[in-house]
PDB file of C-alpha atoms in Angstrom:
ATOM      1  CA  UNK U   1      -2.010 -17.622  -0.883  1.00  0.00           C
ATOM      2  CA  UNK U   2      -1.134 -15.634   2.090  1.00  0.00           C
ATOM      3  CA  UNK U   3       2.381 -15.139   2.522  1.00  0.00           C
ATOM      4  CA  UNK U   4       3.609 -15.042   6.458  1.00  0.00           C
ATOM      5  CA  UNK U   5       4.750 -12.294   8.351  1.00  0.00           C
ATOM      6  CA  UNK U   6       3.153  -9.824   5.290  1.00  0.00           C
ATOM      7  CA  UNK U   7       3.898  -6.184   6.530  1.00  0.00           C
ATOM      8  CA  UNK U   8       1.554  -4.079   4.948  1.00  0.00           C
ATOM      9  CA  UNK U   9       1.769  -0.224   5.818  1.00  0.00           C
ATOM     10  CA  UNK U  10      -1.717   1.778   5.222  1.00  0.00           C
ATOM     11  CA  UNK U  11      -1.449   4.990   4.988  1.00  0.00           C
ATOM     12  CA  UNK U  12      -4.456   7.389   4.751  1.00  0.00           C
ATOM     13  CA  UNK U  13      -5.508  10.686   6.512  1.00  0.00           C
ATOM     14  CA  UNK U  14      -9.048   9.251   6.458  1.00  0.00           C
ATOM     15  CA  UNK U  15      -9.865   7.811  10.106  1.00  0.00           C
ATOM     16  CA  UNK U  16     -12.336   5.493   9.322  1.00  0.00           C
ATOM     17  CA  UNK U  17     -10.626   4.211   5.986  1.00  0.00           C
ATOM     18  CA  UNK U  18      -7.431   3.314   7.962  1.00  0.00           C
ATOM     19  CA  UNK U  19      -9.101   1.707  10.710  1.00  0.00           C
ATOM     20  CA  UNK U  20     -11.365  -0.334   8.069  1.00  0.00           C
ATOM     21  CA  UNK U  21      -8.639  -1.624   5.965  1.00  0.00           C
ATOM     22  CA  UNK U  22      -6.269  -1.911   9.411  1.00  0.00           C
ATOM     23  CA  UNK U  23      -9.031  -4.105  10.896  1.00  0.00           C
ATOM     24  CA  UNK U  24      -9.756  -6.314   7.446  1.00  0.00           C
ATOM     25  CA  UNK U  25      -6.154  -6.778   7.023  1.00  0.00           C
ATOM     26  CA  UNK U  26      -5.749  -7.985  10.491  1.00  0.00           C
ATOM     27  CA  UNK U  27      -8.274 -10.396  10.107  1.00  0.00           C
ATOM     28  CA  UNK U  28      -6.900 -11.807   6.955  1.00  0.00           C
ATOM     29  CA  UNK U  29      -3.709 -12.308   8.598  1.00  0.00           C
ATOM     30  CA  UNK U  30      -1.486  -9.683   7.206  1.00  0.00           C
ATOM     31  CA  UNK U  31       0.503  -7.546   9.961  1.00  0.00           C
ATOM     32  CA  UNK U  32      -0.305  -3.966   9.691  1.00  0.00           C
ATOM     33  CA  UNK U  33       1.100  -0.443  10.303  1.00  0.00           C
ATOM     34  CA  UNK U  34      -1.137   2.438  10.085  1.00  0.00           C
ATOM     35  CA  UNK U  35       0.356   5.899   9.420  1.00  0.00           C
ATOM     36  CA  UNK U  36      -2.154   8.770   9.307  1.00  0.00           C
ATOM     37  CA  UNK U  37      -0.180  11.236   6.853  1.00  0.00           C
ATOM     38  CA  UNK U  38       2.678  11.216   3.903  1.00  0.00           C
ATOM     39  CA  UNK U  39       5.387  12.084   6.947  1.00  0.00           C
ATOM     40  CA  UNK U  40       4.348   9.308   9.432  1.00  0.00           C
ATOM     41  CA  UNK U  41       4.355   7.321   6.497  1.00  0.00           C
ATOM     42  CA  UNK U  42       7.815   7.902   5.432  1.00  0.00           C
ATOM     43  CA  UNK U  43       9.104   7.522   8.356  1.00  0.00           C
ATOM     44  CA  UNK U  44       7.432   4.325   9.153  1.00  0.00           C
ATOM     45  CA  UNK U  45       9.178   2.564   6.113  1.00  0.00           C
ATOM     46  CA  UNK U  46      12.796   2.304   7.265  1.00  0.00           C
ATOM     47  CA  UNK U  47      11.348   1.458  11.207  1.00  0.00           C
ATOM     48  CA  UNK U  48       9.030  -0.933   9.786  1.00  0.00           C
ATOM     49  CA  UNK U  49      10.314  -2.126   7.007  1.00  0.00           C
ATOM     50  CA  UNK U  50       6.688  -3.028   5.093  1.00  0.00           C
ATOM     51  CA  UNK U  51       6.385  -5.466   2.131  1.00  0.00           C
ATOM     52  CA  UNK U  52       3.787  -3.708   0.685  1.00  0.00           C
ATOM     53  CA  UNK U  53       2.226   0.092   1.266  1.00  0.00           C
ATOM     54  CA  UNK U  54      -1.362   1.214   0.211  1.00  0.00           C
ATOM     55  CA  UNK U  55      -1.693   4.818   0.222  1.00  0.00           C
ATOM     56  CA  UNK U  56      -4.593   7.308  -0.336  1.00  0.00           C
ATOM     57  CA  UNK U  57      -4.741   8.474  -3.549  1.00  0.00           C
ATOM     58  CA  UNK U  58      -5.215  12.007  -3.239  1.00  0.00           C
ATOM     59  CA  UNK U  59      -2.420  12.147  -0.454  1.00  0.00           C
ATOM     60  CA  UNK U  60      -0.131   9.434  -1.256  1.00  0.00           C
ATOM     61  CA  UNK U  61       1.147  10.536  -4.820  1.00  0.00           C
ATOM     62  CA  UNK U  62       4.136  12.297  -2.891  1.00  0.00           C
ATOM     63  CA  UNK U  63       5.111   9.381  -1.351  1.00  0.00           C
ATOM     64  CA  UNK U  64       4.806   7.333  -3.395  1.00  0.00           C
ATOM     65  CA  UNK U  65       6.997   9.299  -5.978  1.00  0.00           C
ATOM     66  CA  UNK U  66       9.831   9.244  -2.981  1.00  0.00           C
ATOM     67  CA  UNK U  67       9.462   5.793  -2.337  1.00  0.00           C
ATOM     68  CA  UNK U  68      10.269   5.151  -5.952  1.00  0.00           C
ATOM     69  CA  UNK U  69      12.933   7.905  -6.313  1.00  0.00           C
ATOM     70  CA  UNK U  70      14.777   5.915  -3.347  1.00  0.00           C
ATOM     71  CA  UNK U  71      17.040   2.988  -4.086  1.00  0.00           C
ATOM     72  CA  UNK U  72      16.414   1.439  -0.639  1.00  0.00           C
ATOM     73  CA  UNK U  73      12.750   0.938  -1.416  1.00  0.00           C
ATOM     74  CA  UNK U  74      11.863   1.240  -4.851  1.00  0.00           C
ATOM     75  CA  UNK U  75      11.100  -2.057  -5.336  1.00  0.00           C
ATOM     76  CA  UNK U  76       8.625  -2.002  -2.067  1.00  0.00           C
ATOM     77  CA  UNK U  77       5.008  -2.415  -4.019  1.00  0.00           C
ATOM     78  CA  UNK U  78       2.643   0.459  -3.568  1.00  0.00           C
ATOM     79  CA  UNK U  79      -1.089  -0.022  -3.971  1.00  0.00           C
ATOM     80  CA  UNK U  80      -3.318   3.518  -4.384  1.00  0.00           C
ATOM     81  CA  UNK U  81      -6.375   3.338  -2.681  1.00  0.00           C
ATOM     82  CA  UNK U  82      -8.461   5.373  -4.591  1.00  0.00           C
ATOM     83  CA  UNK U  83     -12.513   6.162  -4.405  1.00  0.00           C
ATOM     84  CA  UNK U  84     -12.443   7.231  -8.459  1.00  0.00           C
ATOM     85  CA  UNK U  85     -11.669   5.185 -11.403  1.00  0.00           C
ATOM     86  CA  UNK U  86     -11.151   8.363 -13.431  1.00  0.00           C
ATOM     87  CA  UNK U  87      -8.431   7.346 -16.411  1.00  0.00           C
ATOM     88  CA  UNK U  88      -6.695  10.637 -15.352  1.00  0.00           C
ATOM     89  CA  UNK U  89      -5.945   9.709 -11.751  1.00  0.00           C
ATOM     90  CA  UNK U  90      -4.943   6.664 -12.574  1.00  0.00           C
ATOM     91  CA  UNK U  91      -2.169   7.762 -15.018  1.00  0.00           C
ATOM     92  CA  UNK U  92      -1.234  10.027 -12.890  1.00  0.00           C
ATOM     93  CA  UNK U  93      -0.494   7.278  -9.888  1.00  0.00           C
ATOM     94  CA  UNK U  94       1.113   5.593 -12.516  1.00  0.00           C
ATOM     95  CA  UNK U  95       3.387   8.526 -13.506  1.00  0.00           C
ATOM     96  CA  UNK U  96       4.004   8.436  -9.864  1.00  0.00           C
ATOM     97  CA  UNK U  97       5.405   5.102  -9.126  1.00  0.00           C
ATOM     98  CA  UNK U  98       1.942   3.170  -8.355  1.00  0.00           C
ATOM     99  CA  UNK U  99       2.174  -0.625  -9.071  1.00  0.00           C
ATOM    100  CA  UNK U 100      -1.781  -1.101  -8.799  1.00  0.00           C
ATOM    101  CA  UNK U 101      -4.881   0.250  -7.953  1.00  0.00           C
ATOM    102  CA  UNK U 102      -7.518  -0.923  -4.995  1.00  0.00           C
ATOM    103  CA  UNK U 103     -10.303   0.764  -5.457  1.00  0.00           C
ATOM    104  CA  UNK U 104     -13.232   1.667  -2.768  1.00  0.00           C
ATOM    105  CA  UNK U 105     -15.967   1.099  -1.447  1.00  0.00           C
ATOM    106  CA  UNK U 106     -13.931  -2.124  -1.670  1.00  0.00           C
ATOM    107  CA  UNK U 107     -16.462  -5.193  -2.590  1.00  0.00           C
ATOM    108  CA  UNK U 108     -16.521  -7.510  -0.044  1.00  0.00           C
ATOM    109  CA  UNK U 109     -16.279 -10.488   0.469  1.00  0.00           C
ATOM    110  CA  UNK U 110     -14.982 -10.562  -3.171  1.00  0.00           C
ATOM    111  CA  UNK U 111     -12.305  -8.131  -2.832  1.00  0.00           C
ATOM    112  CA  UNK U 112     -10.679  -9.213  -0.431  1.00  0.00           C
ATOM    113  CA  UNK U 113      -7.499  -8.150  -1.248  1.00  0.00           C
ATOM    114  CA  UNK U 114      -6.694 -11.091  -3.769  1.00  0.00           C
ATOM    115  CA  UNK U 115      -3.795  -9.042  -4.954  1.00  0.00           C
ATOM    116  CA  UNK U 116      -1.622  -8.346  -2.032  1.00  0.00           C
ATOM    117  CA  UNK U 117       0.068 -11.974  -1.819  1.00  0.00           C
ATOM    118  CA  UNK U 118       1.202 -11.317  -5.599  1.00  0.00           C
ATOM    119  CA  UNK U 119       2.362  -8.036  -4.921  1.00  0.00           C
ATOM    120  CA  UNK U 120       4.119  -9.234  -1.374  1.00  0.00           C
ATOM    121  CA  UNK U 121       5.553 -12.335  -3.089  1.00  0.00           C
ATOM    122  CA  UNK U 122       7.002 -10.435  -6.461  1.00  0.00           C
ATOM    123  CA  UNK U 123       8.672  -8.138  -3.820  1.00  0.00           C
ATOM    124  CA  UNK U 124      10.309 -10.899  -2.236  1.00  0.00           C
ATOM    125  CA  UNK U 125      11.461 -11.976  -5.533  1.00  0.00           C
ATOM    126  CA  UNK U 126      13.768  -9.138  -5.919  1.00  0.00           C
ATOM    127  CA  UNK U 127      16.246  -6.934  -3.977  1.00  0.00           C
ATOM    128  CA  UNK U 128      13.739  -5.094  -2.352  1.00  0.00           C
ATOM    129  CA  UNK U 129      15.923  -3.317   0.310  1.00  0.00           C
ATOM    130  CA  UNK U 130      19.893  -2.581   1.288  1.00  0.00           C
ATOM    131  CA  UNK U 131      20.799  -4.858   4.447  1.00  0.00           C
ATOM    132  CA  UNK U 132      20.346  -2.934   7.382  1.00  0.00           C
TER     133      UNK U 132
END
């Protein structure tokens, strides 16, 4: 179930990785922000108030540890995007703040992000963010 206006925020230094999952998110109805690093990132979150970010793994643990550590968007869900499925790095997005995993090359058409609406709706569910 795809939940309207869906904000999703991908954030990768990878060009071709942002504009894939930009373009497949598009498509599947979602609206998207792309931020190419952990800065643009950050400071797309309070302009564009996201429902859900995905973040690269190997650059996003920083974020994603602020994003936590912040009251005004702890709640927001944040998906790693992660080309490994190494037990490690996964425990150490976890330690970070991570609320799931999406791993690549992703396996279309059956991965097409099936988990996003759950994440997006359980974040609706909740206090997500101070009033502006």
């Amino acid at each position: 179930m795809l939940l309207k206006n869906t904000t999703i925020l991908v954030a990768t230094p990878n060009d071709v990785t942002r504009a894939l999952f930009g373009r497949i998110l598009d498509e599947e109805g979602f609206d998207v922000v792309l931020a190419e690093d952990g800065p643009s990132a950050l400071a797309a979150v309070p302009r564009d108030a996201p429902d859900i970010v995905l973040l690269d793994a190997l650059d996003g643990l920083e974020v994603c540890r602020r994003l936590k550590a912040d009251a005004s968007t702890r709640r927001i869900p944040v998906i790693l995007i992660t080309g490994t499925s190494e037990l490690e790095d996964r425990i150490e997005g976890v330690e970070a703040g991570a609320d799931d995993f999406l791993s690549t090359p992703l396996q279309l058409p059956v991965e097409r992000f099936t988990r996003l609406p759950a994440a997006a709706a359980a974040n609706l569910r909740g206090a997500r963010r101070t009033p502006r």
